[in-house]
PDB file of C-alpha atoms in Angstrom:
ATOM      1  CA  UNK A  13      48.396  44.344 -15.495  1.00  0.00           C
ATOM      2  CA  UNK A  14      47.889  46.605 -18.524  1.00  0.00           C
ATOM      3  CA  UNK A  15      50.443  49.319 -19.172  1.00  0.00           C
ATOM      4  CA  UNK A  16      48.765  52.710 -18.606  1.00  0.00           C
ATOM      5  CA  UNK A  17      51.203  54.327 -21.034  1.00  0.00           C
ATOM      6  CA  UNK A  18      50.613  51.906 -23.872  1.00  0.00           C
ATOM      7  CA  UNK A  19      47.021  52.855 -24.573  1.00  0.00           C
ATOM      8  CA  UNK A  20      44.538  55.494 -23.582  1.00  0.00           C
ATOM      9  CA  UNK A  21      40.741  55.046 -23.791  1.00  0.00           C
ATOM     10  CA  UNK A  22      39.261  57.651 -26.080  1.00  0.00           C
ATOM     11  CA  UNK A  23      36.142  57.824 -23.959  1.00  0.00           C
ATOM     12  CA  UNK A  24      38.245  58.864 -20.932  1.00  0.00           C
ATOM     13  CA  UNK A  25      38.695  62.278 -22.522  1.00  0.00           C
ATOM     14  CA  UNK A  26      35.375  63.172 -20.860  1.00  0.00           C
ATOM     15  CA  UNK A  27      36.075  65.540 -17.953  1.00  0.00           C
ATOM     16  CA  UNK A  28      33.177  64.120 -15.921  1.00  0.00           C
ATOM     17  CA  UNK A  29      34.738  60.811 -14.846  1.00  0.00           C
ATOM     18  CA  UNK A  30      36.052  60.645 -11.281  1.00  0.00           C
ATOM     19  CA  UNK A  31      39.767  59.917 -10.810  1.00  0.00           C
ATOM     20  CA  UNK A  32      40.713  56.267 -10.366  1.00  0.00           C
ATOM     21  CA  UNK A  33      43.743  54.865  -8.535  1.00  0.00           C
ATOM     22  CA  UNK A  34      45.978  55.026 -11.617  1.00  0.00           C
ATOM     23  CA  UNK A  35      44.873  58.605 -12.318  1.00  0.00           C
ATOM     24  CA  UNK A  36      45.765  59.652  -8.769  1.00  0.00           C
ATOM     25  CA  UNK A  37      49.132  57.876  -8.947  1.00  0.00           C
ATOM     26  CA  UNK A  38      50.001  59.758 -12.143  1.00  0.00           C
ATOM     27  CA  UNK A  39      48.661  63.017 -10.710  1.00  0.00           C
ATOM     28  CA  UNK A  40      50.728  62.849  -7.514  1.00  0.00           C
ATOM     29  CA  UNK A  41      53.901  61.676  -9.259  1.00  0.00           C
ATOM     30  CA  UNK A  42      53.687  64.512 -11.783  1.00  0.00           C
ATOM     31  CA  UNK A  43      53.207  67.062  -9.012  1.00  0.00           C
ATOM     32  CA  UNK A  44      56.319  65.740  -7.280  1.00  0.00           C
ATOM     33  CA  UNK A  45      58.463  65.623 -10.392  1.00  0.00           C
ATOM     34  CA  UNK A  46      57.540  69.017 -11.770  1.00  0.00           C
ATOM     35  CA  UNK A  47      57.322  70.557  -8.304  1.00  0.00           C
ATOM     36  CA  UNK A  48      61.021  69.838  -7.848  1.00  0.00           C
ATOM     37  CA  UNK A  49      61.974  71.073 -11.331  1.00  0.00           C
ATOM     38  CA  UNK A  50      62.449  74.672 -10.181  1.00  0.00           C
ATOM     39  CA  UNK A  51      65.019  73.499  -7.644  1.00  0.00           C
ATOM     40  CA  UNK A  52      66.931  71.525 -10.277  1.00  0.00           C
ATOM     41  CA  UNK A  53      66.826  74.480 -12.687  1.00  0.00           C
ATOM     42  CA  UNK A  54      68.252  76.756 -10.000  1.00  0.00           C
ATOM     43  CA  UNK A  55      71.057  74.283  -9.254  1.00  0.00           C
ATOM     44  CA  UNK A  56      71.826  73.885 -12.951  1.00  0.00           C
ATOM     45  CA  UNK A  57      72.101  77.649 -13.384  1.00  0.00           C
ATOM     46  CA  UNK A  58      74.972  77.690 -10.879  1.00  0.00           C
ATOM     47  CA  UNK A  59      77.403  76.905 -13.709  1.00  0.00           C
ATOM     48  CA  UNK A  60      75.334  76.310 -16.853  1.00  0.00           C
ATOM     49  CA  UNK A  61      73.786  79.016 -19.044  1.00  0.00           C
ATOM     50  CA  UNK A  62      69.969  79.166 -19.308  1.00  0.00           C
ATOM     51  CA  UNK A  63      69.978  78.136 -22.965  1.00  0.00           C
ATOM     52  CA  UNK A  64      72.209  75.130 -22.360  1.00  0.00           C
ATOM     53  CA  UNK A  65      70.085  74.072 -19.367  1.00  0.00           C
ATOM     54  CA  UNK A  66      67.081  74.014 -21.686  1.00  0.00           C
ATOM     55  CA  UNK A  67      68.877  72.180 -24.495  1.00  0.00           C
ATOM     56  CA  UNK A  68      70.300  69.495 -22.203  1.00  0.00           C
ATOM     57  CA  UNK A  69      66.958  69.080 -20.452  1.00  0.00           C
ATOM     58  CA  UNK A  70      64.989  68.664 -23.684  1.00  0.00           C
ATOM     59  CA  UNK A  71      67.651  66.574 -25.409  1.00  0.00           C
ATOM     60  CA  UNK A  72      67.991  64.147 -22.503  1.00  0.00           C
ATOM     61  CA  UNK A  73      64.217  63.883 -22.306  1.00  0.00           C
ATOM     62  CA  UNK A  74      63.988  63.051 -26.006  1.00  0.00           C
ATOM     63  CA  UNK A  75      66.781  60.485 -25.671  1.00  0.00           C
ATOM     64  CA  UNK A  76      65.036  58.849 -22.710  1.00  0.00           C
ATOM     65  CA  UNK A  77      61.856  58.260 -24.691  1.00  0.00           C
ATOM     66  CA  UNK A  78      63.798  57.230 -27.799  1.00  0.00           C
ATOM     67  CA  UNK A  79      65.420  54.286 -26.002  1.00  0.00           C
ATOM     68  CA  UNK A  80      62.104  52.970 -24.667  1.00  0.00           C
ATOM     69  CA  UNK A  81      60.622  50.106 -26.693  1.00  0.00           C
ATOM     70  CA  UNK A  82      57.834  50.834 -29.115  1.00  0.00           C
ATOM     71  CA  UNK A  83      57.124  51.319 -32.803  1.00  0.00           C
ATOM     72  CA  UNK A  84      57.857  54.629 -34.547  1.00  0.00           C
ATOM     73  CA  UNK A  85      55.103  57.178 -34.872  1.00  0.00           C
ATOM     74  CA  UNK A  86      53.530  57.720 -38.276  1.00  0.00           C
ATOM     75  CA  UNK A  87      51.869  61.131 -38.174  1.00  0.00           C
ATOM     76  CA  UNK A  88      48.724  61.829 -40.151  1.00  0.00           C
ATOM     77  CA  UNK A  89      49.524  64.725 -42.520  1.00  0.00           C
ATOM     78  CA  UNK A  90      46.568  66.613 -41.073  1.00  0.00           C
ATOM     79  CA  UNK A  91      48.188  66.437 -37.606  1.00  0.00           C
ATOM     80  CA  UNK A  92      51.739  67.443 -38.519  1.00  0.00           C
ATOM     81  CA  UNK A  93      51.253  71.143 -37.833  1.00  0.00           C
ATOM     82  CA  UNK A  94      49.608  70.282 -34.494  1.00  0.00           C
ATOM     83  CA  UNK A  95      52.576  68.154 -33.410  1.00  0.00           C
ATOM     84  CA  UNK A  96      54.998  70.916 -34.397  1.00  0.00           C
ATOM     85  CA  UNK A  97      52.879  73.471 -32.524  1.00  0.00           C
ATOM     86  CA  UNK A  98      52.877  71.178 -29.491  1.00  0.00           C
ATOM     87  CA  UNK A  99      56.680  70.958 -29.527  1.00  0.00           C
ATOM     88  CA  UNK A 100      56.931  74.739 -29.618  1.00  0.00           C
ATOM     89  CA  UNK A 101      54.196  75.626 -27.121  1.00  0.00           C
ATOM     90  CA  UNK A 102      54.659  72.847 -24.559  1.00  0.00           C
ATOM     91  CA  UNK A 103      58.455  72.595 -24.616  1.00  0.00           C
ATOM     92  CA  UNK A 104      60.571  74.985 -26.674  1.00  0.00           C
ATOM     93  CA  UNK A 105      59.088  78.297 -25.517  1.00  0.00           C
ATOM     94  CA  UNK A 106      58.289  77.614 -21.828  1.00  0.00           C
ATOM     95  CA  UNK A 107      61.398  75.522 -21.166  1.00  0.00           C
ATOM     96  CA  UNK A 108      63.491  78.361 -22.585  1.00  0.00           C
ATOM     97  CA  UNK A 109      61.673  81.066 -20.624  1.00  0.00           C
ATOM     98  CA  UNK A 110      61.717  79.473 -17.163  1.00  0.00           C
ATOM     99  CA  UNK A 111      65.515  79.414 -16.678  1.00  0.00           C
ATOM    100  CA  UNK A 112      65.706  83.008 -17.886  1.00  0.00           C
ATOM    101  CA  UNK A 113      62.892  84.034 -15.542  1.00  0.00           C
ATOM    102  CA  UNK A 114      64.532  82.352 -12.548  1.00  0.00           C
ATOM    103  CA  UNK A 115      67.407  84.780 -12.938  1.00  0.00           C
ATOM    104  CA  UNK A 116      64.992  87.612 -12.105  1.00  0.00           C
ATOM    105  CA  UNK A 117      62.305  86.226  -9.775  1.00  0.00           C
ATOM    106  CA  UNK A 118      62.367  83.700  -6.957  1.00  0.00           C
ATOM    107  CA  UNK A 119      60.836  80.245  -7.034  1.00  0.00           C
ATOM    108  CA  UNK A 120      57.836  81.265  -4.889  1.00  0.00           C
ATOM    109  CA  UNK A 121      56.724  83.868  -7.411  1.00  0.00           C
ATOM    110  CA  UNK A 122      57.408  81.475 -10.267  1.00  0.00           C
ATOM    111  CA  UNK A 123      55.305  78.784  -8.594  1.00  0.00           C
ATOM    112  CA  UNK A 124      52.471  81.232  -8.014  1.00  0.00           C
ATOM    113  CA  UNK A 125      52.376  82.326 -11.635  1.00  0.00           C
ATOM    114  CA  UNK A 126      52.764  78.780 -12.932  1.00  0.00           C
ATOM    115  CA  UNK A 127      49.762  77.855 -10.771  1.00  0.00           C
ATOM    116  CA  UNK A 128      47.586  79.821 -13.188  1.00  0.00           C
ATOM    117  CA  UNK A 129      48.008  77.115 -15.841  1.00  0.00           C
ATOM    118  CA  UNK A 130      44.593  75.495 -15.177  1.00  0.00           C
ATOM    119  CA  UNK A 131      42.978  78.909 -15.585  1.00  0.00           C
ATOM    120  CA  UNK A 132      44.539  79.321 -19.020  1.00  0.00           C
ATOM    121  CA  UNK A 133      43.839  75.690 -19.913  1.00  0.00           C
ATOM    122  CA  UNK A 134      40.145  76.052 -19.113  1.00  0.00           C
ATOM    123  CA  UNK A 135      39.944  79.484 -20.760  1.00  0.00           C
ATOM    124  CA  UNK A 136      41.611  78.420 -24.011  1.00  0.00           C
ATOM    125  CA  UNK A 137      39.652  75.158 -23.972  1.00  0.00           C
ATOM    126  CA  UNK A 138      36.365  77.043 -23.911  1.00  0.00           C
ATOM    127  CA  UNK A 139      37.465  79.715 -26.396  1.00  0.00           C
ATOM    128  CA  UNK A 140      39.260  77.619 -29.004  1.00  0.00           C
ATOM    129  CA  UNK A 141      38.710  73.894 -28.367  1.00  0.00           C
ATOM    130  CA  UNK A 142      34.971  73.648 -27.591  1.00  0.00           C
ATOM    131  CA  UNK A 143      35.675  72.186 -24.157  1.00  0.00           C
ATOM    132  CA  UNK A 144      32.935  72.120 -21.539  1.00  0.00           C
ATOM    133  CA  UNK A 145      33.897  72.640 -17.926  1.00  0.00           C
ATOM    134  CA  UNK A 146      31.587  71.657 -15.073  1.00  0.00           C
ATOM    135  CA  UNK A 147      30.664  73.834 -12.124  1.00  0.00           C
ATOM    136  CA  UNK A 148      32.514  71.565  -9.703  1.00  0.00           C
ATOM    137  CA  UNK A 149      35.696  71.825 -11.755  1.00  0.00           C
ATOM    138  CA  UNK A 150      35.414  75.618 -11.961  1.00  0.00           C
ATOM    139  CA  UNK A 151      34.969  75.727  -8.202  1.00  0.00           C
ATOM    140  CA  UNK A 152      38.078  73.552  -7.852  1.00  0.00           C
ATOM    141  CA  UNK A 153      39.980  76.019 -10.051  1.00  0.00           C
ATOM    142  CA  UNK A 154      38.961  78.898  -7.810  1.00  0.00           C
ATOM    143  CA  UNK A 155      39.708  77.171  -4.522  1.00  0.00           C
ATOM    144  CA  UNK A 156      43.023  75.807  -5.763  1.00  0.00           C
ATOM    145  CA  UNK A 157      44.163  79.160  -7.091  1.00  0.00           C
ATOM    146  CA  UNK A 158      43.396  80.813  -3.746  1.00  0.00           C
ATOM    147  CA  UNK A 159      45.526  78.089  -2.151  1.00  0.00           C
ATOM    148  CA  UNK A 160      48.390  78.813  -4.542  1.00  0.00           C
ATOM    149  CA  UNK A 161      48.278  82.479  -3.564  1.00  0.00           C
ATOM    150  CA  UNK A 162      48.234  81.611   0.140  1.00  0.00           C
ATOM    151  CA  UNK A 163      51.238  79.289  -0.192  1.00  0.00           C
ATOM    152  CA  UNK A 164      53.269  81.750  -2.226  1.00  0.00           C
ATOM    153  CA  UNK A 165      52.377  84.947  -0.366  1.00  0.00           C
ATOM    154  CA  UNK A 166      54.800  84.528   2.579  1.00  0.00           C
ATOM    155  CA  UNK A 167      57.776  84.180   0.207  1.00  0.00           C
ATOM    156  CA  UNK A 168      56.586  86.376  -2.653  1.00  0.00           C
ATOM    157  CA  UNK A 169      58.490  89.389  -1.374  1.00  0.00           C
ATOM    158  CA  UNK A 170      61.856  87.625  -1.179  1.00  0.00           C
ATOM    159  CA  UNK A 171      64.413  88.127  -3.926  1.00  0.00           C
ATOM    160  CA  UNK A 172      63.847  90.034  -7.129  1.00  0.00           C
ATOM    161  CA  UNK A 173      60.336  90.232  -8.526  1.00  0.00           C
ATOM    162  CA  UNK A 174      61.121  92.177 -11.647  1.00  0.00           C
ATOM    163  CA  UNK A 175      58.397  92.684 -14.214  1.00  0.00           C
ATOM    164  CA  UNK A 176      60.482  91.028 -16.921  1.00  0.00           C
ATOM    165  CA  UNK A 177      60.713  87.727 -15.088  1.00  0.00           C
ATOM    166  CA  UNK A 178      57.007  87.805 -14.225  1.00  0.00           C
ATOM    167  CA  UNK A 179      56.098  88.458 -17.871  1.00  0.00           C
ATOM    168  CA  UNK A 180      58.218  85.514 -19.040  1.00  0.00           C
ATOM    169  CA  UNK A 181      56.506  83.100 -16.648  1.00  0.00           C
ATOM    170  CA  UNK A 182      53.049  84.363 -17.648  1.00  0.00           C
ATOM    171  CA  UNK A 183      53.862  83.781 -21.327  1.00  0.00           C
ATOM    172  CA  UNK A 184      55.205  80.302 -20.553  1.00  0.00           C
ATOM    173  CA  UNK A 185      52.098  79.454 -18.538  1.00  0.00           C
ATOM    174  CA  UNK A 186      49.800  80.619 -21.334  1.00  0.00           C
ATOM    175  CA  UNK A 187      51.719  78.386 -23.752  1.00  0.00           C
ATOM    176  CA  UNK A 188      51.090  75.452 -21.403  1.00  0.00           C
ATOM    177  CA  UNK A 189      47.366  76.212 -21.389  1.00  0.00           C
ATOM    178  CA  UNK A 190      47.142  76.008 -25.180  1.00  0.00           C
ATOM    179  CA  UNK A 191      49.481  73.015 -25.452  1.00  0.00           C
ATOM    180  CA  UNK A 192      47.575  70.784 -23.044  1.00  0.00           C
ATOM    181  CA  UNK A 193      44.381  71.311 -25.024  1.00  0.00           C
ATOM    182  CA  UNK A 194      46.250  70.326 -28.179  1.00  0.00           C
ATOM    183  CA  UNK A 195      47.798  67.282 -26.517  1.00  0.00           C
ATOM    184  CA  UNK A 196      44.584  65.612 -25.361  1.00  0.00           C
ATOM    185  CA  UNK A 197      43.196  64.457 -28.746  1.00  0.00           C
ATOM    186  CA  UNK A 198      46.667  63.769 -30.155  1.00  0.00           C
ATOM    187  CA  UNK A 199      47.571  61.533 -27.210  1.00  0.00           C
ATOM    188  CA  UNK A 200      44.310  59.625 -27.616  1.00  0.00           C
ATOM    189  CA  UNK A 201      45.095  59.083 -31.299  1.00  0.00           C
ATOM    190  CA  UNK A 202      48.793  58.202 -31.189  1.00  0.00           C
ATOM    191  CA  UNK A 203      49.556  57.099 -27.621  1.00  0.00           C
ATOM    192  CA  UNK A 204      51.698  58.815 -25.010  1.00  0.00           C
ATOM    193  CA  UNK A 205      55.225  57.572 -25.711  1.00  0.00           C
ATOM    194  CA  UNK A 206      55.230  58.076 -29.512  1.00  0.00           C
ATOM    195  CA  UNK A 207      53.682  61.544 -29.306  1.00  0.00           C
ATOM    196  CA  UNK A 208      55.861  62.806 -26.447  1.00  0.00           C
ATOM    197  CA  UNK A 209      58.977  61.335 -28.033  1.00  0.00           C
ATOM    198  CA  UNK A 210      58.297  63.073 -31.339  1.00  0.00           C
ATOM    199  CA  UNK A 211      57.464  66.323 -29.561  1.00  0.00           C
ATOM    200  CA  UNK A 212      60.692  66.354 -27.524  1.00  0.00           C
ATOM    201  CA  UNK A 213      62.798  65.425 -30.568  1.00  0.00           C
ATOM    202  CA  UNK A 214      61.404  68.402 -32.475  1.00  0.00           C
ATOM    203  CA  UNK A 215      61.852  70.687 -29.474  1.00  0.00           C
ATOM    204  CA  UNK A 216      65.514  69.663 -29.281  1.00  0.00           C
ATOM    205  CA  UNK A 217      65.980  71.125 -32.746  1.00  0.00           C
ATOM    206  CA  UNK A 218      64.207  74.359 -31.821  1.00  0.00           C
ATOM    207  CA  UNK A 219      66.300  74.864 -28.665  1.00  0.00           C
ATOM    208  CA  UNK A 220      69.636  73.874 -30.235  1.00  0.00           C
ATOM    209  CA  UNK A 221      70.773  77.343 -31.433  1.00  0.00           C
ATOM    210  CA  UNK A 222      70.212  79.092 -28.091  1.00  0.00           C
ATOM    211  CA  UNK A 223      71.777  76.182 -26.225  1.00  0.00           C
ATOM    212  CA  UNK A 224      74.939  76.215 -28.341  1.00  0.00           C
ATOM    213  CA  UNK A 225      75.140  79.991 -27.988  1.00  0.00           C
ATOM    214  CA  UNK A 226      75.331  79.594 -24.227  1.00  0.00           C
ATOM    215  CA  UNK A 227      77.996  76.887 -24.334  1.00  0.00           C
ATOM    216  CA  UNK A 228      81.040  79.227 -24.044  1.00  0.00           C
ATOM    217  CA  UNK A 229      79.642  80.861 -20.890  1.00  0.00           C
ATOM    218  CA  UNK A 230      78.986  77.514 -19.164  1.00  0.00           C
ATOM    219  CA  UNK A 231      81.325  75.512 -16.946  1.00  0.00           C
ATOM    220  CA  UNK A 232      81.197  71.860 -15.950  1.00  0.00           C
ATOM    221  CA  UNK A 233      80.515  71.102 -12.295  1.00  0.00           C
ATOM    222  CA  UNK A 234      79.229  67.879 -10.788  1.00  0.00           C
ATOM    223  CA  UNK A 235      76.288  69.292  -8.851  1.00  0.00           C
ATOM    224  CA  UNK A 236      74.742  71.347 -11.706  1.00  0.00           C
ATOM    225  CA  UNK A 237      75.420  68.557 -14.217  1.00  0.00           C
ATOM    226  CA  UNK A 238      73.636  65.986 -12.059  1.00  0.00           C
ATOM    227  CA  UNK A 239      70.728  68.372 -11.507  1.00  0.00           C
ATOM    228  CA  UNK A 240      70.268  68.927 -15.234  1.00  0.00           C
ATOM    229  CA  UNK A 241      70.571  65.180 -15.893  1.00  0.00           C
ATOM    230  CA  UNK A 242      67.750  64.460 -13.437  1.00  0.00           C
ATOM    231  CA  UNK A 243      65.771  67.351 -14.901  1.00  0.00           C
ATOM    232  CA  UNK A 244      66.107  65.901 -18.396  1.00  0.00           C
ATOM    233  CA  UNK A 245      65.694  62.176 -17.806  1.00  0.00           C
ATOM    234  CA  UNK A 246      63.088  62.228 -15.044  1.00  0.00           C
ATOM    235  CA  UNK A 247      61.653  65.744 -15.095  1.00  0.00           C
ATOM    236  CA  UNK A 248      61.223  65.813 -18.871  1.00  0.00           C
ATOM    237  CA  UNK A 249      61.377  62.385 -20.540  1.00  0.00           C
ATOM    238  CA  UNK A 250      59.524  60.301 -17.972  1.00  0.00           C
ATOM    239  CA  UNK A 251      57.402  63.244 -16.838  1.00  0.00           C
ATOM    240  CA  UNK A 252      56.018  63.920 -20.307  1.00  0.00           C
ATOM    241  CA  UNK A 253      55.316  60.223 -20.738  1.00  0.00           C
ATOM    242  CA  UNK A 254      53.199  60.269 -17.577  1.00  0.00           C
ATOM    243  CA  UNK A 255      51.614  63.635 -18.316  1.00  0.00           C
ATOM    244  CA  UNK A 256      50.625  62.633 -21.831  1.00  0.00           C
ATOM    245  CA  UNK A 257      48.846  59.574 -20.488  1.00  0.00           C
ATOM    246  CA  UNK A 258      47.168  61.596 -17.743  1.00  0.00           C
ATOM    247  CA  UNK A 259      45.828  64.137 -20.258  1.00  0.00           C
ATOM    248  CA  UNK A 260      44.417  61.305 -22.333  1.00  0.00           C
ATOM    249  CA  UNK A 261      42.773  59.690 -19.311  1.00  0.00           C
ATOM    250  CA  UNK A 262      41.198  62.659 -17.497  1.00  0.00           C
ATOM    251  CA  UNK A 263      41.170  65.518 -20.013  1.00  0.00           C
ATOM    252  CA  UNK A 264      43.265  68.644 -20.408  1.00  0.00           C
ATOM    253  CA  UNK A 265      41.722  70.878 -17.749  1.00  0.00           C
ATOM    254  CA  UNK A 266      41.873  68.407 -14.859  1.00  0.00           C
ATOM    255  CA  UNK A 267      45.345  67.185 -15.816  1.00  0.00           C
ATOM    256  CA  UNK A 268      46.512  70.800 -15.543  1.00  0.00           C
ATOM    257  CA  UNK A 269      45.428  70.876 -11.882  1.00  0.00           C
ATOM    258  CA  UNK A 270      48.796  69.319 -10.960  1.00  0.00           C
ATOM    259  CA  UNK A 271      50.136  72.871 -10.976  1.00  0.00           C
ATOM    260  CA  UNK A 272      48.179  73.483  -7.760  1.00  0.00           C
ATOM    261  CA  UNK A 273      50.342  70.893  -5.994  1.00  0.00           C
ATOM    262  CA  UNK A 274      53.636  72.180  -7.405  1.00  0.00           C
ATOM    263  CA  UNK A 275      53.910  74.996  -4.801  1.00  0.00           C
ATOM    264  CA  UNK A 276      53.264  72.395  -2.085  1.00  0.00           C
ATOM    265  CA  UNK A 277      56.256  70.363  -3.267  1.00  0.00           C
ATOM    266  CA  UNK A 278      58.365  73.518  -3.542  1.00  0.00           C
ATOM    267  CA  UNK A 279      57.422  74.442   0.022  1.00  0.00           C
ATOM    268  CA  UNK A 280      58.453  71.032   1.385  1.00  0.00           C
ATOM    269  CA  UNK A 281      61.748  71.123  -0.516  1.00  0.00           C
ATOM    270  CA  UNK A 282      62.437  74.578   0.859  1.00  0.00           C
ATOM    271  CA  UNK A 283      61.890  73.417   4.436  1.00  0.00           C
ATOM    272  CA  UNK A 284      63.929  70.219   4.079  1.00  0.00           C
ATOM    273  CA  UNK A 285      66.865  71.480   2.024  1.00  0.00           C
ATOM    274  CA  UNK A 286      66.971  75.218   2.701  1.00  0.00           C
ATOM    275  CA  UNK A 287      65.570  75.537   6.220  1.00  0.00           C
ATOM    276  CA  UNK A 288      62.702  77.820   5.164  1.00  0.00           C
ATOM    277  CA  UNK A 289      60.177  78.862   7.782  1.00  0.00           C
ATOM    278  CA  UNK A 290      56.600  77.693   7.148  1.00  0.00           C
ATOM    279  CA  UNK A 291      54.004  80.379   7.803  1.00  0.00           C
ATOM    280  CA  UNK A 292      50.482  79.553   8.992  1.00  0.00           C
ATOM    281  CA  UNK A 293      49.099  81.062   5.780  1.00  0.00           C
ATOM    282  CA  UNK A 294      51.112  78.604   3.744  1.00  0.00           C
ATOM    283  CA  UNK A 295      49.705  75.669   5.727  1.00  0.00           C
ATOM    284  CA  UNK A 296      46.189  76.950   5.044  1.00  0.00           C
ATOM    285  CA  UNK A 297      47.138  77.224   1.393  1.00  0.00           C
ATOM    286  CA  UNK A 298      48.195  73.561   1.310  1.00  0.00           C
ATOM    287  CA  UNK A 299      44.758  72.571   2.611  1.00  0.00           C
ATOM    288  CA  UNK A 300      43.037  74.721  -0.009  1.00  0.00           C
ATOM    289  CA  UNK A 301      45.201  73.340  -2.813  1.00  0.00           C
ATOM    290  CA  UNK A 302      44.451  69.734  -1.920  1.00  0.00           C
ATOM    291  CA  UNK A 303      40.770  70.564  -1.452  1.00  0.00           C
ATOM    292  CA  UNK A 304      40.635  72.226  -4.862  1.00  0.00           C
ATOM    293  CA  UNK A 305      42.252  69.200  -6.494  1.00  0.00           C
ATOM    294  CA  UNK A 306      39.738  66.890  -4.816  1.00  0.00           C
ATOM    295  CA  UNK A 307      36.816  69.038  -5.983  1.00  0.00           C
ATOM    296  CA  UNK A 308      38.155  69.165  -9.514  1.00  0.00           C
ATOM    297  CA  UNK A 309      38.633  65.401  -9.690  1.00  0.00           C
ATOM    298  CA  UNK A 310      35.109  64.478  -8.608  1.00  0.00           C
ATOM    299  CA  UNK A 311      32.484  63.165 -10.974  1.00  0.00           C
ATOM    300  CA  UNK A 312      29.706  65.578 -11.866  1.00  0.00           C
ATOM    301  CA  UNK A 313      27.249  63.052 -10.444  1.00  0.00           C
ATOM    302  CA  UNK A 314      28.872  61.622  -7.299  1.00  0.00           C
ATOM    303  CA  UNK A 315      27.837  58.103  -6.469  1.00  0.00           C
ATOM    304  CA  UNK A 316      26.540  57.432  -9.944  1.00  0.00           C
ATOM    305  CA  UNK A 317      28.301  54.948 -12.149  1.00  0.00           C
ATOM    306  CA  UNK A 318      28.097  55.771 -15.843  1.00  0.00           C
ATOM    307  CA  UNK A 319      26.304  53.093 -17.841  1.00  0.00           C
ATOM    308  CA  UNK A 320      28.582  50.621 -19.544  1.00  0.00           C
ATOM    309  CA  UNK A 321      28.920  50.944 -23.270  1.00  0.00           C
ATOM    310  CA  UNK A 322      28.835  47.800 -25.407  1.00  0.00           C
ATOM    311  CA  UNK A 323      32.084  48.687 -27.155  1.00  0.00           C
ATOM    312  CA  UNK A 324      35.065  50.873 -26.397  1.00  0.00           C
ATOM    313  CA  UNK A 325      37.939  52.040 -28.541  1.00  0.00           C
ATOM    314  CA  UNK A 326      41.525  52.365 -27.388  1.00  0.00           C
ATOM    315  CA  UNK A 327      44.609  53.504 -29.179  1.00  0.00           C
ATOM    316  CA  UNK A 328      47.858  51.707 -28.546  1.00  0.00           C
ATOM    317  CA  UNK A 329      51.304  53.236 -28.630  1.00  0.00           C
ATOM    318  CA  UNK A 330      51.537  52.736 -32.389  1.00  0.00           C
ATOM    319  CA  UNK A 331      48.229  54.451 -32.992  1.00  0.00           C
ATOM    320  CA  UNK A 332      46.351  51.222 -33.818  1.00  0.00           C
ATOM    321  CA  UNK A 333      42.684  51.175 -32.832  1.00  0.00           C
ATOM    322  CA  UNK A 334      41.413  48.225 -30.860  1.00  0.00           C
ATOM    323  CA  UNK A 335      37.731  47.612 -30.155  1.00  0.00           C
ATOM    324  CA  UNK A 336      36.464  45.422 -27.347  1.00  0.00           C
TER     325      UNK A 336
END
């Protein structure tokens, strides 16, 4: 069976292709991993400073990808600034802002605001990356966002909802929207593991000063340390490996729809581990979120199989083109 992370068909960057089994597996796994990240961040903050949480998360993620087999990545000089921008916009800025924001706003509000990522992804794609978005996908954006609001509304009033924390999450989410558009063509050119490994290695450097600054105010405790370890190895290293491949397979806008399932995961975790009460509105929101994801993943011409092309080009993990 071919490794979905080793190569990504360039032609799959079209946003019109319906999700296949591998696409759905990546989609659901990413929603689960990143949906639980807010919980792990909150646990880590029990004894670790926000900056050190970010540094350990990014550093462990970079180390995870570094130990995986594969050739080193040789970056085209024309793409160097794009890779650096990706490390700043997809990792360094948002990963620094989220732990700070979670000191001011609760996870429900954070999940709601983070659910706007597909909106920013589609908006920036149209404005700056010449991306076309179909009517069905736009409808999925609308339905899914309504679902996010419905899920988050029952808990939105709990805890502090200070404007500062909200602003930080909005900025982080906007960075995600730009970064995913940047990642799609780069992943298709270089492969998921080399690109994500280079990106996380660079981001480790950018987050190092703030992380070291927070070291004196941090204390070691088993529970927070384990939470940050899981956040780094699984929620960052492996997650970016999967996400990079998903972006290459289905396009930036539809890959960003995983954020509509993140509040669903947060809701389940709250019920199981914190005894939260589930409101009827939240259940309706879950239905809308899943419905929006299904709409967004459909082909523009349901039931029609695109004609086969005589040749196709793939890019392996080293960036080598193969034609079949």
